[in-house]
XYZ file of C-alpha atoms in Angstrom:
404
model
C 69.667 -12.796 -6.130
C 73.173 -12.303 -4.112
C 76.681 -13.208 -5.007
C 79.582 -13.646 -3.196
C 81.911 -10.546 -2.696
C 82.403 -8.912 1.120
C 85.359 -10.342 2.871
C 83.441 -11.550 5.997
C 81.453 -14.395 3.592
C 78.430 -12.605 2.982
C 76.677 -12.337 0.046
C 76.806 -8.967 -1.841
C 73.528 -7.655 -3.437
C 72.886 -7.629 -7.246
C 73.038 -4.144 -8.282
C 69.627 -3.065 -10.369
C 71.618 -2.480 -13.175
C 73.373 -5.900 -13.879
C 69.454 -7.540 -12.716
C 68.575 -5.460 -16.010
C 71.080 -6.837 -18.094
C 70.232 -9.918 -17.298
C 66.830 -9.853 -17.980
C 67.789 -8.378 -21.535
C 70.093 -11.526 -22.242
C 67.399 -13.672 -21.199
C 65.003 -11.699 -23.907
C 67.640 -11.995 -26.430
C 68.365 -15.454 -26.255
C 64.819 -16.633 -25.455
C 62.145 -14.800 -28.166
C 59.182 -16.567 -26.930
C 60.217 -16.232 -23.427
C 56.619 -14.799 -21.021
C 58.520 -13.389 -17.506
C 56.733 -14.424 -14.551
C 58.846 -12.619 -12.185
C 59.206 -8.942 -12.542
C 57.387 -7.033 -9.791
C 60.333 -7.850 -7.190
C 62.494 -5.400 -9.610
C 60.023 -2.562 -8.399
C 62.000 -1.736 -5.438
C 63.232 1.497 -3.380
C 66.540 1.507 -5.216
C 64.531 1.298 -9.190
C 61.978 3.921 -7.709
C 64.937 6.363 -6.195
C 66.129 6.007 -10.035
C 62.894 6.399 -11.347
C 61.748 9.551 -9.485
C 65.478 11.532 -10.102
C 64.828 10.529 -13.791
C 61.368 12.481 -14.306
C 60.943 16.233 -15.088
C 60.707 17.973 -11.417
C 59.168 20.479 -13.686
C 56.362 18.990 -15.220
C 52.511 19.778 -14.113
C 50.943 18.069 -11.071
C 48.380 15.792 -10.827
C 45.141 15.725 -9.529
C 46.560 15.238 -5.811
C 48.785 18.589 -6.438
C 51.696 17.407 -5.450
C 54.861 18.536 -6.755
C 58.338 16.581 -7.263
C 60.185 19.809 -4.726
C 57.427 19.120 -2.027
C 57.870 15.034 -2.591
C 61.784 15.040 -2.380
C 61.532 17.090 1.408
C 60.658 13.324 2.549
C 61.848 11.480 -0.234
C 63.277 7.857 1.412
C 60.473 8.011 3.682
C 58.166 8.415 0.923
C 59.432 5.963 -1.756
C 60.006 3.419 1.088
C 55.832 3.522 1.900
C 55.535 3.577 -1.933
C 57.380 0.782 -2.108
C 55.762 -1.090 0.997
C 52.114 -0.447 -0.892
C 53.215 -2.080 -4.181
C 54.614 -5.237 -2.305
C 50.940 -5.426 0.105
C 49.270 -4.217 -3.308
C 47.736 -1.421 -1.327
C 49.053 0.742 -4.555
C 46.153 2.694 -5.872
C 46.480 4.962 -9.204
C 44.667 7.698 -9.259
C 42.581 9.347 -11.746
C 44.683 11.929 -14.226
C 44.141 15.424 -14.239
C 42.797 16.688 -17.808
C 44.705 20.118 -19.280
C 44.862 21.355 -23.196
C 47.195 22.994 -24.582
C 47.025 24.971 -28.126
C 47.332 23.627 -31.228
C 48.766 25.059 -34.512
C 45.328 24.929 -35.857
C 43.749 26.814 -33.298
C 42.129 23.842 -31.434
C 43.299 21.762 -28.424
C 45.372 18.696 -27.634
C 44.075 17.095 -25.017
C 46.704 15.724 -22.231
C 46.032 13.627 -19.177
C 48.337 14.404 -16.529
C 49.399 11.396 -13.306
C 49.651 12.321 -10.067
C 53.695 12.036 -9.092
C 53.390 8.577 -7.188
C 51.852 7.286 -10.873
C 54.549 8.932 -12.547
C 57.136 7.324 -10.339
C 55.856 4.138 -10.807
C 55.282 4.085 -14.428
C 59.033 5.134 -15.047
C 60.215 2.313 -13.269
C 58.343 -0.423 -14.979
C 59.437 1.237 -17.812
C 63.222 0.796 -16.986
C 62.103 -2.765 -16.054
C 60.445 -3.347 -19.131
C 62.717 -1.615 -21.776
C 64.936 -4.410 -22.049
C 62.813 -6.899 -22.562
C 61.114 -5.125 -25.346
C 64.311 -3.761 -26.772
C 65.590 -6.960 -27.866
C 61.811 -7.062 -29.736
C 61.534 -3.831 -30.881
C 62.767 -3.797 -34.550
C 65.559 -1.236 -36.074
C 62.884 0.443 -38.378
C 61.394 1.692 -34.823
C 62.634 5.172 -33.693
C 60.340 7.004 -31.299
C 60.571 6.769 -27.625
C 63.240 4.299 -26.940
C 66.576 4.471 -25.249
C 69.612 5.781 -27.101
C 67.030 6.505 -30.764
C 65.711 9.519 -31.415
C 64.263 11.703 -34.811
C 67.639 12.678 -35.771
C 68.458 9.033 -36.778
C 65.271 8.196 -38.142
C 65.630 11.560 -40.505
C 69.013 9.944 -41.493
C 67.841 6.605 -41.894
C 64.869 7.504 -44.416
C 67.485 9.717 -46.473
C 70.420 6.831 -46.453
C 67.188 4.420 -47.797
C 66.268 6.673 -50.087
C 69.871 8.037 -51.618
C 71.522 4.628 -51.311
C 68.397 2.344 -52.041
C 66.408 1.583 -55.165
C 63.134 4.096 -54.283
C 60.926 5.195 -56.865
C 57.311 5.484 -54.538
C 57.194 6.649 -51.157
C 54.000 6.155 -48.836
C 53.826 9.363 -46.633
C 51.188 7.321 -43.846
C 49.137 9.265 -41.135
C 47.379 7.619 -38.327
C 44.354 9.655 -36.878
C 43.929 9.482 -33.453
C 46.170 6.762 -32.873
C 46.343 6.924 -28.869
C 42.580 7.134 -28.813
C 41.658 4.177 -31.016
C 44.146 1.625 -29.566
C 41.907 -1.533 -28.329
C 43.078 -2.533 -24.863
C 42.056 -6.036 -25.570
C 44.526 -6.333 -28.322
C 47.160 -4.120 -26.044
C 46.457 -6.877 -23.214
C 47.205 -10.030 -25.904
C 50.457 -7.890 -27.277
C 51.896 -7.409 -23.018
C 50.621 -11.194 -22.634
C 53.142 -12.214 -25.040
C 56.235 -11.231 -22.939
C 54.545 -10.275 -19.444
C 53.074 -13.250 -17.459
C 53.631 -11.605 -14.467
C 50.218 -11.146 -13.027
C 51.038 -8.166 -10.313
C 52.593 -6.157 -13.260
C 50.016 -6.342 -15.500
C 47.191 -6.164 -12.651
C 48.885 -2.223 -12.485
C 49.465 -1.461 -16.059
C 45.632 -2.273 -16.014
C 44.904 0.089 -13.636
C 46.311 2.776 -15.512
C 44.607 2.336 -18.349
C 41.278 1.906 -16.604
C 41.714 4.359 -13.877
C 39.841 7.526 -15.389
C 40.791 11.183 -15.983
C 39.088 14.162 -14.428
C 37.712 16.715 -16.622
C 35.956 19.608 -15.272
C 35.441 18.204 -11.941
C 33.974 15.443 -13.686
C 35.454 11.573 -13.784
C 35.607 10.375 -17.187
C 36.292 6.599 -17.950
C 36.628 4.952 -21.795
C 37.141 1.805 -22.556
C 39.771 1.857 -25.495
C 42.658 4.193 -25.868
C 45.978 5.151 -23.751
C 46.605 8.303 -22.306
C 48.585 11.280 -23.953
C 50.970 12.147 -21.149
C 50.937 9.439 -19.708
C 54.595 8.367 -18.731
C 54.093 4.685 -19.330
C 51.640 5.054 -22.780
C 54.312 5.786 -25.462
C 55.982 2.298 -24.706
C 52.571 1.034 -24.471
C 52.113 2.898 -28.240
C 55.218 1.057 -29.532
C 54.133 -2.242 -28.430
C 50.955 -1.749 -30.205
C 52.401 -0.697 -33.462
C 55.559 -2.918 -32.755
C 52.620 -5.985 -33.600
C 49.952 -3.939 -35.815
C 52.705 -2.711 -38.071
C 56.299 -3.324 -37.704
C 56.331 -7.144 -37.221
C 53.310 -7.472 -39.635
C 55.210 -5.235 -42.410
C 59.029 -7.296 -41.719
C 57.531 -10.556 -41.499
C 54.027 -10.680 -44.081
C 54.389 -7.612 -45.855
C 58.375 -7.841 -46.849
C 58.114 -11.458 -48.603
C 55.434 -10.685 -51.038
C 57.120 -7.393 -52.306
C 58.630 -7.469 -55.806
C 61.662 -5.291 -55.077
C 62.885 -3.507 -52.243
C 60.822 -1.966 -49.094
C 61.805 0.145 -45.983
C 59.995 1.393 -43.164
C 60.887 3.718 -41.250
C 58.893 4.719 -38.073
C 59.041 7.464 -35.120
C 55.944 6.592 -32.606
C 52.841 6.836 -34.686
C 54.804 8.596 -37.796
C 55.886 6.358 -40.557
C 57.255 6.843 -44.627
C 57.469 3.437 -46.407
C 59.623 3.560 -49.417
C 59.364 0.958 -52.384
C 60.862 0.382 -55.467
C 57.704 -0.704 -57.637
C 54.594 0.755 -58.022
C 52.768 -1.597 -57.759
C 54.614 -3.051 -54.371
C 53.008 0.850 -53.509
C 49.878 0.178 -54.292
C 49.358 -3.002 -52.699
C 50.854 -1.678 -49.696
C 48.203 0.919 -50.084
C 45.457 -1.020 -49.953
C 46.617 -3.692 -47.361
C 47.487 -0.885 -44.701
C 43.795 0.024 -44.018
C 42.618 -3.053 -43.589
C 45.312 -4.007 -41.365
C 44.676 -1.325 -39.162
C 40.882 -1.937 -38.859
C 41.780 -5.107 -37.665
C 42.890 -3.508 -34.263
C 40.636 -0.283 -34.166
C 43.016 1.787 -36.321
C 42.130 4.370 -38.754
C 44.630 5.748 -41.280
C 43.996 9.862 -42.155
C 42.977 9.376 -45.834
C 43.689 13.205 -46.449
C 47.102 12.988 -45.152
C 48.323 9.980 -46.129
C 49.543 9.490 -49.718
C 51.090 7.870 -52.228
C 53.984 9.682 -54.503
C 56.709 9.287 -57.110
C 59.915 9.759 -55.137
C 64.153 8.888 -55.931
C 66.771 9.230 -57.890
C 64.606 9.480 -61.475
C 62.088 11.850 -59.477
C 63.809 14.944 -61.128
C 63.612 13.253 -64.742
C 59.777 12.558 -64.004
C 59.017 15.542 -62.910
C 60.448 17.104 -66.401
C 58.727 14.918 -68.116
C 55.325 15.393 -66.555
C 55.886 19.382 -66.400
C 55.231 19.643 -62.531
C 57.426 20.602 -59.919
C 59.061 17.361 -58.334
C 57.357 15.671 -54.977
C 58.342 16.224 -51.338
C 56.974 15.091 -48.398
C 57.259 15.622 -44.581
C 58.266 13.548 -41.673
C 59.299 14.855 -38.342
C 58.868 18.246 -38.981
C 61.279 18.421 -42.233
C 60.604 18.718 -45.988
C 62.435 15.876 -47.784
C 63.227 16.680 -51.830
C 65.671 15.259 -53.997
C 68.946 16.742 -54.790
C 72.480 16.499 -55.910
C 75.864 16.473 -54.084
C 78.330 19.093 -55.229
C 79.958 16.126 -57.355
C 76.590 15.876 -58.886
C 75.720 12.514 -57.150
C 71.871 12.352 -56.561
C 71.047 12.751 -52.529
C 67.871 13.266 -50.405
C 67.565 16.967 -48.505
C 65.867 17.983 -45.019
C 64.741 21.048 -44.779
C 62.130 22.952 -41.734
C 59.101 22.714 -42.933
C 57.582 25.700 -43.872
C 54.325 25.481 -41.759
C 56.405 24.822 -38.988
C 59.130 27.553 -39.614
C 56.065 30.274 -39.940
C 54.279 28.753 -36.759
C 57.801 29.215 -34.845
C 58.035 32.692 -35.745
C 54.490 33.377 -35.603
C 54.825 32.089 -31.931
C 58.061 33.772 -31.193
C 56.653 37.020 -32.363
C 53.057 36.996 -30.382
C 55.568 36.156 -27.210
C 57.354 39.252 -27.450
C 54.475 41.549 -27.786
C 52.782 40.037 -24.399
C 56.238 40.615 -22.938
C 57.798 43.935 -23.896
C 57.234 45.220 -20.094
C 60.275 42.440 -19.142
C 63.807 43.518 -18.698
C 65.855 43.423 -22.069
C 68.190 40.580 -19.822
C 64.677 38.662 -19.407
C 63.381 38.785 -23.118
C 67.329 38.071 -23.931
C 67.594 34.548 -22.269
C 64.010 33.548 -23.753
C 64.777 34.387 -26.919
C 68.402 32.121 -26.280
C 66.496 29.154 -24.853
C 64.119 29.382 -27.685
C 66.803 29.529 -30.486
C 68.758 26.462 -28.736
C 65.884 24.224 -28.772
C 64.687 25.097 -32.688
C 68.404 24.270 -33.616
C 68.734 21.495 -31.094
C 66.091 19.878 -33.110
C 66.748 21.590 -36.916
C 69.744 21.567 -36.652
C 70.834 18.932 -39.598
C 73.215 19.088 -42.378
C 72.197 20.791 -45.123
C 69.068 22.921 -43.419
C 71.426 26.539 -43.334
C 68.983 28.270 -45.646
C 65.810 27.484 -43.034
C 67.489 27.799 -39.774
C 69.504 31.349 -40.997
C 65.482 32.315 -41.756
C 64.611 31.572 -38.186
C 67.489 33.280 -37.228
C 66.793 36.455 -38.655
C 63.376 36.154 -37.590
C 64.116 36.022 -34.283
């Protein structure tokens, strides 16, 4: 699309960014709306943006090639990129397998694109993003632009101090990436995305393999972990599964008041009546079986949480609830005016892991200069207070301090 502007006459190309904004009034104002046209947005100017928005750190791919050695040639190279999208001579490649240790001892597994797969996942996700964004509800958190954990730790304690909570449903999902069906995944994209050249290479990906061991594995069901296009492929999933099931089914049956609050595949509902709780308990399951879910039964529960919490607690001689989300401890308080509030602290697994980690790093590196051990010890204290860093979490981040 051109407009008028250059003072010979001729028309004046659409910048990428107003094409975006455009599609994101069109998804606003049009909720049922499939777009037939998207693949034209894939161009050299969206992958330019696309490739100077990805780590140049991160890991290769299967092919090798790193983001230094692609940007020696890089118009030449996005311009043949582009050129094999529009002839649909594109082929993704298989992922590279790597693990990486987990708290626990065992391994994560990640699947790693080559670059040219990583390119052209981040820009269907910038063309994408504001379709889904006008979808996407405000209970959502995780992996979406201008949200992050910070907010959805201040949401769940503004719910919680400002609400009426007495029951909070602490919810794990086990496995979530591996069990998602890509049948239902395929119905979800179908709802927005009719355009058959975009979703031809969003099937690709999911179908295209990962090497393990010199071996080629395929699977039928599941997205990748580090993938750069599966956690908005996760959101869509649980967008349906959960969040639009929970505002629009769930929400008119309750008794009294329910939130949800949900980063990726973590998520605390909070209810005012038990028995709102235990319905909710009972109906989540099932849900989730419906489209190859399984909730962790050992790690998901049901507890007494709020403003009476404290009184409870007394009252049943235990030591009042908590529970985790994000990496914090949430417990009930009091302001210094004695007005009941909701805490964040580290918590404590995580704290000791941190440390633990921290401390097993300095004995493998004691032959580095004190200058070298110095500015990994800074980078490592920004990051932990990047993330802890929230009000009332002194007491925990002084700790790691001192550790360190």
């Amino acid at each position: 699309m051109m407009k008028q502007g250059n003072n010979d006459g001729t028309p004046m190309p659409v910048s990428l960014s107003t094409k975006l904004n455009r599609l994101s009034e069109m998804a606003k104002q049009f909720p049922q709306l499939r777009f037939r046209t998207l693949a034209h947005l894939i161009n050299e100017e969206s992958l330019t943006k696309a490739f100077h928005e990805l780590n140049n750190d991160a890991a290769a791919g299967v092919d090798s090639v790193t983001a230094q050695e692609y940007r020696n040639g890089l118009p030449e190279n996005l311009k043949d990129l582009h050129q094999r999208l529009r002839e649909r001579r594109y082929r993704a490649q298989p992922l590279k397998r790597v693990y990486i240790d987990k708290a626990d001892g065992r391994k994560r597994p990640l699947a790693i694109p080559v670059l040219e797969d990583k390119i052209v996942q981040k820009a269907v996700i910038n063309t994408l993003n504001p379709i889904y964004e006008q979808d996407f509800l405000p209970c959502s958190y995780g992996y979406r632009p201008n949200r992050n954990a910070h907010q959805a730790v201040q949401a769940l304690q503004k719910a919680i101090t400002l609400g009426k909570v007495s029951y909070v449903l602490e919810a794990d999902i086990e496995r979530y990436f591996d069990l998602i069906v890509l049948r239902h995944l395929r119905d979800f994209l179908q709802k927005r995305i009719a355009d058959k050249d975009i979703l031809r290479i969003i099937g690709k990906w999911l179908h295209v393999g990962v090497i393990d061991d010199d071996r080629l594995l395929r699977t039928q069901q599941g997205v990748y972990q580090g993938s750069v296009i599966s956690p908005l492929l996760a959101n869509i999933y649980l967008h349906e599964v959960l969040d639009y099931w929970f505002k629009h089914t769930v929400k008119p049956r309750m008794r009294g008041e329910v939130t949800l609050i949900r980063y990726a595949d973590d998520f605390v509902i909070c209810f005012q009546y038990r028995s709102d709780a235990q319905f909710m308990q009972k109906a989540l399951p099932i849900r989730f079986e419906e489209f190859g879910l399984k909730l962790n039964l050992k790690k998901t529960r049901l507890i007494s949480f709020g403003r009476f919490e404290k009184e409870n607690s007394e009252k049943q001689n235990r030591k009042p609830n908590t529970f985790n989300f994000l990496g914090f401890t949430f417990y009930c308080s009091t302001s210094r005016k004695g007005i009941f509030t909701v805490k964040s602290k580290t918590m404590s697994t995580r704290l000791h892991r941190a440390l633990s980690t921290i401390g097993i790093w300095c004995r493998k590196n004691r032959h580095l200069s004190l200058y070298a051990q110095w500015r990994h010890l800074v980078a490592v204290l920004t990051g932990h207070y990047n993330y802890y860093g929230i009000r009332a979490n002194y007491r925990s981040l002084k700790k790691f301090f001192q550790g360190v």
